[in-house]
Amino acid sequence: MTEHTKTDGLAQLPDMPSPPQVLERSRPRSERMASNKIECNACPVLCQISEGRAGACDRYANAAGVLVRVDPVVLLRKTLASGEADLVPFAARDASGDGVLLAPQDEVFVTGVGASTTYPDYKPAPFIVASRSAGVDMVTVVTEGIFSYCSLKVKIDTDRYLGPEQANVRARGEVVGHVTTAEYGSQMLSLGGVHHLTGGSKKEGRVTVEMMQTLGNKQAVELTIDGGAQIVVQAGRAPIVNGVEEQRMRVGCGSATIGIFAKQFYGQADEVVVVDDHITGVLTEHQAGRCLDMRPSGLKVRGRKSTPGRYFQVANPGTGWGGTDLADPLAIIEGFDPEHAWPGQRLLMVSTTGEHAAWYVLDDALAPRPAEMPDAVSSIVARIGENCEPSVATVLFLGGAGGSLRAGVTDNPVRLTQAIKRALVNVTLGGAPAYVWPGGGITVMADVARMPDNSFGTVPTPAIVAPIEFSMRMDDYRALGGHVEQVRSLAEVLQRGAWHDDGAPTTRRWQRAAAGNPWPLGQPPLLG
Ligand code: SF4
């Protein structure tokens, strides 16, 4: 492992002597610490843990005088028969083994879930695993990161108004985030973040980190939005807004809905209004209606006209029709121009999800009168609903790789950053694909639904603990100054566990790789 290869422009490093062993824990801070206690230095809290007890985060324990990581390391396998997912001790502590070393090595991936960490930053990552994938020598650096700078971006597929942009989002009364820019068919929240974790009261930090852990671990949290709704969100589940489970995500804005279904409306209705809090569409005035040569209906809509047939601010936002506060859609109709409107005119009003729809016919005074909706029109309304996807909440974890993460990979962390930016390193979180933000640093984002269950933990600093893995060619790892002296073969890792015994996990658990996730060692350009 001492041969260094110049690879893809990364500067060649001179051979360096092996560093001193760094697994020794420092002497306890308190000289008065009882002799049956050990100090955990896996985070800055430095718990003094009695024999048989766990530390403040429940992640480390004193097992007969030895500091151990209590949760198993999660190992992914491409294929795993049901019932095969066993909890297995590392053979260094129990020589039983489980025969898995016979598994093809490019079918096994060691994740950072339960892997232990590198705090106080100078220790190499607990698992630096060599394996061969598609004939290429690879290495994966595996650790649990302690993220002080991290947040959750939550996308909630709903038309309903959750609250004003920038409004505070609260959990158990504490401010834990805010409403951010709405997106197409979805309301967005930004939750957590360093200001709530560290910049407020102790309680705010504690509630924030607990909320983040719960959401990250795919469980439900209840949130309230100042001046808005009370919601329950859970990754991959329908959001509950003011006690009502959301069903449909809109097919499009009011204008888009007009355009998509214009030809189907043609001949079935004389006018169609798609009510939307953002862009309400009016068919005969809209370009779609004009292209179909539809007769102007004379209908006048309240609100601010953007372009022909497209109106903003027809009502206040709310949980009624199309994300407005409307219970009666006629409230947005100012009237009908007698020069164009005619008695008997057929008017459909419908929301962007088709959940609300009403049919009217103009009387002799050009007033809309409710009437029974024809079957052909009901079918179009049903088709609007059919084109709505199920409403779900999506939770993305966004974190910045700090000291321990980068130093756990290499003595010269900027080279890791540079290699990631040049796509020489594949970053995964619990084996799930991560998007690396452009620009400086290593800011990564991953969908928690694609990560193993219970990937997230906390420490009381407060901060979030999350798995992270860096996979690359062995040559590139050498070139970026990696801790090559701590590289262990996959077989050895599976047999013995972490390279050090201080705070190392004692067990491992097999898990089938999530369907739909790219295999962490198999993505281009790593193997391209
Ligand atoms: S909180 Fe957990 S990681 Fe931090 S010192 Fe205590 S036991 Fe160790």
XYZ file of C-alpha atoms and ligand atoms in Angstrom:
536
model
C 0.000 0.000 0.000
C 2.956 2.309 -0.139
C 3.095 2.727 -3.881
C 1.610 6.039 -4.986
C 0.233 6.478 -8.447
C -0.360 9.731 -10.234
C -4.008 9.558 -11.254
C -6.156 11.912 -13.290
C -4.104 14.957 -12.430
C -4.131 14.559 -8.669
C -0.667 15.405 -7.490
C 1.583 12.542 -6.558
C 2.333 12.244 -2.883
C 5.645 11.128 -1.497
C 5.718 7.929 0.466
C 5.142 8.772 4.058
C 5.909 6.823 7.171
C 2.983 5.217 8.910
C 1.495 7.590 11.465
C 1.541 6.692 15.114
C -1.340 4.591 16.276
C -4.129 7.009 17.122
C -6.586 4.764 18.832
C -5.439 5.622 22.323
C -8.000 7.631 24.166
C -6.786 10.672 26.035
C -6.621 10.648 29.781
C -10.029 11.576 31.233
C -10.635 15.288 31.670
C -11.685 14.702 35.252
C -9.013 13.176 37.416
C -11.748 12.317 39.925
C -13.546 10.000 37.505
C -14.468 6.740 39.215
C -12.278 3.831 38.243
C -15.218 1.773 36.953
C -16.030 4.475 34.429
C -14.605 5.159 31.038
C -14.715 8.379 29.127
C -16.209 8.360 25.640
C -14.570 10.856 23.329
C -16.646 10.081 20.273
C -18.154 13.564 20.522
C -17.352 16.718 22.491
C -19.762 15.795 25.306
C -17.153 13.354 26.744
C -19.552 11.189 28.733
C -18.146 9.271 31.678
C -19.850 5.918 31.370
C -20.197 3.377 34.158
C -19.758 -0.295 33.454
C -22.836 -1.760 31.824
C -24.281 1.667 31.054
C -24.633 3.728 27.894
C -23.620 7.340 27.292
C -25.976 10.268 26.859
C -26.704 9.490 23.207
C -27.320 5.758 23.827
C -24.884 5.032 21.006
C -21.806 4.113 23.042
C -21.563 1.962 26.144
C -19.113 0.632 28.677
C -19.001 -3.131 28.095
C -16.813 -4.661 30.801
C -14.475 -1.699 30.713
C -14.369 -1.450 26.930
C -15.961 1.405 25.040
C -18.216 -0.019 22.313
C -20.618 1.291 19.712
C -23.860 -0.424 20.646
C -25.726 -0.447 17.321
C -24.724 -2.873 14.598
C -23.015 -1.719 11.428
C -25.449 -2.045 8.543
C -24.012 -3.969 5.605
C -25.797 -3.931 2.286
C -26.024 -6.877 -0.027
C -27.351 -6.770 -3.540
C -29.329 -9.908 -2.941
C -30.476 -11.260 0.362
C -33.025 -13.980 0.903
C -35.705 -13.176 3.450
C -34.759 -14.467 6.867
C -31.095 -14.055 6.060
C -30.873 -10.607 7.657
C -29.161 -11.602 10.831
C -27.370 -9.747 13.503
C -23.882 -11.173 13.605
C -21.010 -10.481 16.002
C -17.672 -9.552 14.517
C -15.410 -12.536 14.765
C -12.747 -10.581 16.622
C -15.024 -10.836 19.621
C -16.854 -14.010 18.724
C -15.251 -16.430 16.338
C -18.538 -17.897 15.128
C -18.630 -15.920 11.841
C -21.459 -16.472 9.398
C -19.891 -17.704 6.212
C -20.682 -14.530 4.351
C -17.094 -14.149 3.271
C -18.057 -16.452 0.465
C -20.328 -13.732 -0.928
C -19.003 -12.063 -4.065
C -17.260 -8.969 -2.813
C -18.827 -6.654 -5.352
C -22.209 -7.579 -3.866
C -21.378 -6.267 -0.384
C -21.201 -2.671 0.783
C -20.297 -1.456 4.276
C -22.436 1.548 5.228
C -21.790 4.205 7.811
C -24.918 3.275 9.781
C -23.601 2.218 13.192
C -19.994 2.448 11.981
C -18.745 4.797 14.713
C -17.028 8.089 14.130
C -13.610 9.696 13.993
C -13.975 12.451 16.569
C -11.771 14.256 17.650
C -11.049 14.448 13.968
C -7.580 13.057 13.506
C -8.493 9.373 13.581
C -8.849 7.574 10.268
C -12.402 6.462 9.566
C -13.336 3.271 11.419
C -13.820 1.324 8.180
C -11.608 1.879 5.159
C -12.576 -1.034 3.003
C -10.797 -2.392 -0.044
C -12.812 -4.386 -2.520
C -12.866 -5.223 -6.188
C -15.768 -4.089 -8.267
C -16.060 -4.966 -11.949
C -12.352 -5.786 -11.925
C -11.315 -2.444 -10.434
C -9.608 -2.049 -7.066
C -11.848 0.194 -5.016
C -11.793 1.633 -1.547
C -14.696 2.896 0.539
C -14.134 5.147 3.520
C -16.979 4.630 5.956
C -17.905 6.675 8.988
C -20.714 8.230 10.950
C -20.567 11.960 10.617
C -21.513 14.358 13.376
C -23.318 17.145 11.570
C -23.735 20.470 13.327
C -24.435 22.126 9.996
C -27.395 20.265 8.594
C -31.049 20.656 7.814
C -34.018 18.919 6.271
C -35.755 20.140 3.173
C -39.337 18.927 3.213
C -41.528 18.904 0.109
C -45.215 18.539 0.827
C -47.372 17.783 -2.190
C -50.436 19.869 -1.550
C -52.368 22.806 -2.921
C -53.491 23.753 0.521
C -52.040 26.807 2.081
C -49.707 25.853 4.891
C -48.588 29.330 5.888
C -46.897 32.473 4.625
C -43.402 32.254 3.166
C -40.776 32.804 5.905
C -43.293 31.898 8.655
C -41.870 30.033 11.619
C -42.425 26.294 11.800
C -42.732 24.949 15.329
C -42.399 21.566 16.978
C -43.648 21.279 20.563
C -43.851 25.083 20.617
C -40.215 25.648 19.644
C -39.195 27.283 16.375
C -37.447 24.585 14.330
C -37.542 26.002 10.799
C -39.520 28.074 8.349
C -41.749 27.965 5.306
C -39.686 28.484 2.197
C -40.435 29.021 -1.487
C -43.416 27.050 -2.768
C -42.727 24.830 -5.756
C -44.912 23.386 -8.490
C -47.733 21.610 -6.684
C -45.828 21.493 -3.419
C -45.255 23.555 -0.321
C -41.694 23.532 0.978
C -40.305 23.694 4.498
C -36.730 24.176 5.619
C -36.245 22.552 9.010
C -33.373 22.368 11.444
C -30.108 24.069 10.626
C -27.298 25.393 12.732
C -29.163 28.463 13.976
C -31.911 26.389 15.553
C -29.494 23.721 16.757
C -27.034 26.066 18.392
C -28.234 29.660 18.128
C -31.335 29.567 20.307
C -32.212 28.231 23.732
C -31.097 24.827 24.936
C -34.663 23.581 24.576
C -34.895 24.865 21.003
C -31.726 22.970 20.103
C -32.938 19.789 21.770
C -36.391 19.867 20.180
C -34.857 20.673 16.790
C -32.429 17.769 16.849
C -35.109 15.350 18.035
C -37.461 16.520 15.280
C -34.709 16.049 12.687
C -33.844 12.585 13.927
C -37.492 11.523 13.907
C -38.148 12.814 10.385
C -34.816 11.449 9.131
C -35.710 8.045 10.519
C -38.921 8.085 8.464
C -41.232 8.633 11.398
C -43.997 11.214 11.712
C -43.697 14.623 13.335
C -46.378 17.149 14.127
C -45.597 20.729 13.193
C -47.468 24.012 13.435
C -46.903 26.975 11.195
C -47.329 30.494 12.541
C -50.335 32.035 10.824
C -50.964 28.789 8.970
C -51.769 25.125 9.298
C -51.093 22.322 11.712
C -49.513 19.453 9.802
C -48.228 15.933 10.311
C -45.426 14.925 7.947
C -43.583 11.661 7.416
C -41.235 10.723 4.596
C -43.059 8.848 1.858
C -46.500 9.263 3.442
C -49.417 11.527 2.661
C -49.234 14.729 4.701
C -52.053 15.528 7.103
C -53.132 19.172 6.959
C -55.357 20.435 9.767
C -56.374 16.866 10.559
C -57.269 15.941 6.960
C -55.056 13.491 5.079
C -54.072 14.971 1.731
C -54.959 12.833 -1.268
C -53.909 14.429 -4.510
C -51.101 16.508 -5.873
C -52.417 18.971 -8.459
C -52.094 18.085 -12.128
C -50.775 21.592 -12.782
C -51.573 25.215 -12.110
C -54.942 26.556 -13.254
C -53.489 27.767 -16.526
C -51.761 24.446 -17.243
C -54.927 22.519 -16.416
C -56.847 24.656 -18.904
C -54.228 23.959 -21.558
C -53.976 20.219 -20.906
C -57.726 19.588 -21.004
C -58.872 22.361 -23.413
C -59.669 20.012 -26.277
C -61.640 17.745 -23.968
C -63.622 20.699 -22.598
C -64.343 21.939 -26.114
C -67.950 21.266 -27.048
C -68.832 20.067 -23.544
C -68.746 23.443 -21.769
C -68.978 27.052 -22.979
C -66.632 28.293 -20.289
C -64.306 26.649 -17.786
C -62.610 28.291 -14.818
C -59.854 26.331 -13.074
C -59.578 27.845 -9.615
C -56.031 28.119 -8.314
C -54.478 30.181 -5.558
C -51.558 30.951 -7.859
C -52.769 31.105 -11.494
C -56.482 30.755 -12.153
C -57.300 29.868 -15.760
C -60.305 30.991 -17.845
C -60.707 28.819 -20.942
C -62.242 31.048 -23.613
C -59.856 33.908 -22.841
C -56.811 31.630 -22.498
C -54.657 31.059 -25.562
C -55.789 27.423 -25.596
C -59.431 28.512 -25.977
C -58.521 31.085 -28.610
C -56.619 28.492 -30.635
C -59.749 26.326 -30.499
C -61.726 29.361 -31.714
C -64.019 29.301 -28.688
C -66.653 31.988 -28.390
C -65.851 34.586 -25.666
C -68.116 33.954 -22.680
C -68.113 37.469 -21.215
C -67.110 36.055 -17.809
C -65.132 38.482 -15.656
C -62.912 37.115 -12.907
C -61.697 39.007 -9.873
C -57.974 39.191 -9.225
C -54.981 40.540 -11.071
C -54.824 39.704 -14.764
C -51.404 38.399 -15.751
C -51.949 37.498 -19.401
C -55.167 36.639 -21.270
C -57.047 33.912 -19.390
C -54.515 33.798 -16.511
C -55.307 35.529 -13.214
C -53.314 35.924 -9.997
C -54.716 36.524 -6.503
C -58.344 35.660 -7.203
C -58.836 34.970 -3.476
C -56.877 34.551 -0.300
C -54.794 31.404 0.210
C -56.412 28.691 2.286
C -57.503 25.085 2.389
C -60.521 25.437 0.077
C -60.800 25.297 -3.715
C -57.393 25.119 -5.441
C -55.469 26.251 -2.371
C -57.655 29.319 -1.902
C -59.939 30.071 1.015
C -62.976 29.668 -1.247
C -65.885 27.502 -0.231
C -68.069 29.046 -2.963
C -66.199 29.418 -6.283
C -68.728 31.943 -7.588
C -67.176 34.435 -5.169
C -64.367 35.042 -7.678
C -66.760 35.888 -10.523
C -67.339 39.595 -10.875
C -70.072 39.168 -13.473
C -70.817 38.478 -17.133
C -70.535 41.059 -19.902
C -74.020 41.154 -21.520
C -72.423 41.956 -24.850
C -70.849 38.500 -24.965
C -72.628 36.263 -22.439
C -75.909 34.551 -23.261
C -78.657 32.767 -21.322
C -78.112 29.032 -21.227
C -74.317 29.363 -21.252
C -72.734 26.302 -19.605
C -70.007 26.997 -17.028
C -67.697 24.524 -15.320
C -65.738 25.593 -12.258
C -63.137 23.107 -11.093
C -60.082 23.033 -8.834
C -56.563 22.036 -9.887
C -57.002 18.560 -8.423
C -60.581 17.976 -9.546
C -61.560 17.514 -5.900
C -63.884 20.486 -6.178
C -66.127 20.941 -9.207
C -69.458 22.635 -9.913
C -71.641 23.041 -12.996
C -73.756 26.102 -13.714
C -76.055 27.331 -16.455
C -76.700 31.072 -16.921
C -80.327 32.140 -16.471
C -82.081 34.884 -18.399
C -80.523 37.507 -16.125
C -77.058 36.021 -16.871
C -76.749 34.728 -13.313
C -75.082 31.299 -12.933
C -77.516 28.704 -11.553
C -76.272 25.341 -10.208
C -77.270 22.435 -12.432
C -76.611 18.734 -12.669
C -73.237 18.108 -14.258
C -73.431 16.133 -17.521
C -71.695 12.762 -17.504
C -69.230 13.832 -20.195
C -68.100 16.772 -18.059
C -67.922 14.598 -14.925
C -65.604 12.292 -16.883
C -63.220 15.165 -17.633
C -63.254 16.212 -13.977
C -62.488 12.599 -13.054
C -59.634 12.630 -15.546
C -58.154 15.711 -13.880
C -58.199 13.712 -10.643
C -56.741 10.663 -12.380
C -53.807 12.764 -13.553
C -52.984 13.894 -10.044
C -50.258 11.879 -8.383
C -50.710 10.758 -4.795
C -49.713 13.451 -2.367
C -46.627 12.570 -0.306
C -44.107 14.294 1.908
C -40.472 14.019 0.845
C -37.652 14.584 3.301
C -34.148 15.387 2.078
C -31.235 15.531 4.484
C -28.743 18.275 3.684
C -25.426 18.334 5.522
C -21.949 19.716 5.273
C -18.993 17.380 5.802
C -16.901 18.906 8.548
C -13.664 18.153 10.315
C -13.940 14.565 11.382
C -15.493 13.408 8.149
C -12.803 14.821 5.903
C -9.848 14.117 8.150
C -11.097 10.553 8.524
C -10.453 10.115 4.805
C -7.164 11.943 4.299
C -4.572 14.077 6.040
C -5.062 16.700 3.355
C -8.842 17.171 3.243
C -8.942 19.680 0.379
C -7.862 16.869 -1.930
C -10.962 14.935 -0.996
C -13.082 17.973 -1.786
C -11.318 18.411 -5.121
C -11.661 14.734 -5.989
C -15.397 14.814 -5.206
C -15.838 17.869 -7.412
C -14.079 16.009 -10.220
C -16.449 13.060 -9.803
C -13.622 10.735 -8.788
C -15.388 9.972 -5.529
C -18.911 8.687 -5.127
C -20.551 9.999 -1.969
C -23.364 7.968 -0.458
C -25.320 8.196 2.767
C -26.117 4.759 4.104
C -25.557 3.490 0.566
C -28.138 5.925 -0.833
C -27.076 8.273 -3.629
C -26.176 11.792 -2.543
C -26.262 14.978 -4.557
C -23.123 17.035 -3.944
C -23.753 20.748 -4.210
C -21.534 22.710 -6.557
C -19.269 25.372 -5.101
C -17.061 25.075 -2.058
C -17.037 22.405 0.606
C -18.725 19.028 0.672
C -22.395 19.813 1.012
C -24.445 16.722 0.319
C -28.132 16.012 0.056
C -29.932 12.678 0.162
C -33.489 11.395 0.252
C -33.947 9.800 3.674
C -36.473 7.365 2.179
C -33.636 5.750 0.208
C -31.462 5.306 3.291
C -31.657 2.337 5.694
C -34.193 2.655 8.489
C -32.926 4.403 11.603
C -29.885 5.837 9.858
C -29.906 8.957 12.010
C -28.840 9.476 15.594
C -28.073 12.477 17.734
C -25.535 13.720 20.218
C -26.432 16.227 22.883
C -24.114 18.990 21.636
C -26.734 19.047 19.859
C -25.973 17.639 16.437
C -27.213 14.991 14.051
C -25.300 11.774 13.455
C -25.624 10.423 9.932
C -23.807 7.782 7.892
C -21.551 8.777 5.006
C -19.364 6.780 2.660
C -16.774 7.892 0.127
C -16.025 5.347 -2.603
C -13.255 5.696 -5.153
C -10.570 3.806 -7.027
C -7.716 2.700 -4.816
C -5.270 4.632 -6.992
C -7.226 7.825 -6.464
C -7.363 7.214 -2.727
C -3.588 6.976 -2.627
C -3.275 10.084 -4.751
C -5.388 12.206 -2.444
C -3.277 11.250 0.549
C -5.704 8.740 2.022
C -5.043 6.713 5.145
C -3.787 3.784 3.107
C -2.178 2.190 6.132
C -5.663 1.597 7.568
C -7.121 0.022 4.454
C -8.484 -3.445 5.221
C -9.797 -5.990 2.781
C -13.530 -6.511 2.774
C -13.027 -10.042 4.037
C -10.984 -8.793 6.981
C -13.513 -6.082 7.755
C -16.351 -8.571 7.750
C -14.384 -10.840 10.021
C -12.829 -8.394 12.450
C -14.817 -5.178 12.304
C -13.334 -1.699 12.639
C -9.583 -1.260 12.434
C -9.473 -0.116 16.065
C -11.206 -1.354 19.198
C -11.921 1.989 20.798
C -15.635 2.658 20.488
C -15.947 0.187 17.664
C -19.192 -1.633 16.847
C -19.311 -5.236 17.984
C -21.996 -6.488 15.644
C -23.082 -6.152 12.047
C -26.439 -6.531 10.409
C -27.163 -7.579 6.853
C -29.690 -5.659 4.889
C -30.807 -5.913 1.300
C -29.827 -2.862 -0.749
C -32.838 -0.642 -1.378
C -34.518 -1.363 -4.680
C -33.991 1.520 -7.063
C -30.771 2.772 -5.493
C -27.741 2.559 -7.783
C -25.131 0.237 -6.379
C -22.667 2.521 -4.530
C -19.611 0.979 -6.165
C -21.021 0.706 -9.615
C -21.730 4.201 -10.823
C -19.936 5.953 -13.611
C -17.528 7.610 -13.850
C -16.036 5.519 -11.054
C -15.907 2.477 -13.223
C -16.199 4.163 -16.580
S -22.945 11.714 23.832
Fe -22.547 9.713 22.950
S -20.851 10.048 21.512
Fe -20.931 11.837 22.855
S -19.477 11.360 24.490
Fe -21.516 10.711 25.204
S -21.639 8.537 24.617
Fe -19.926 9.414 23.475
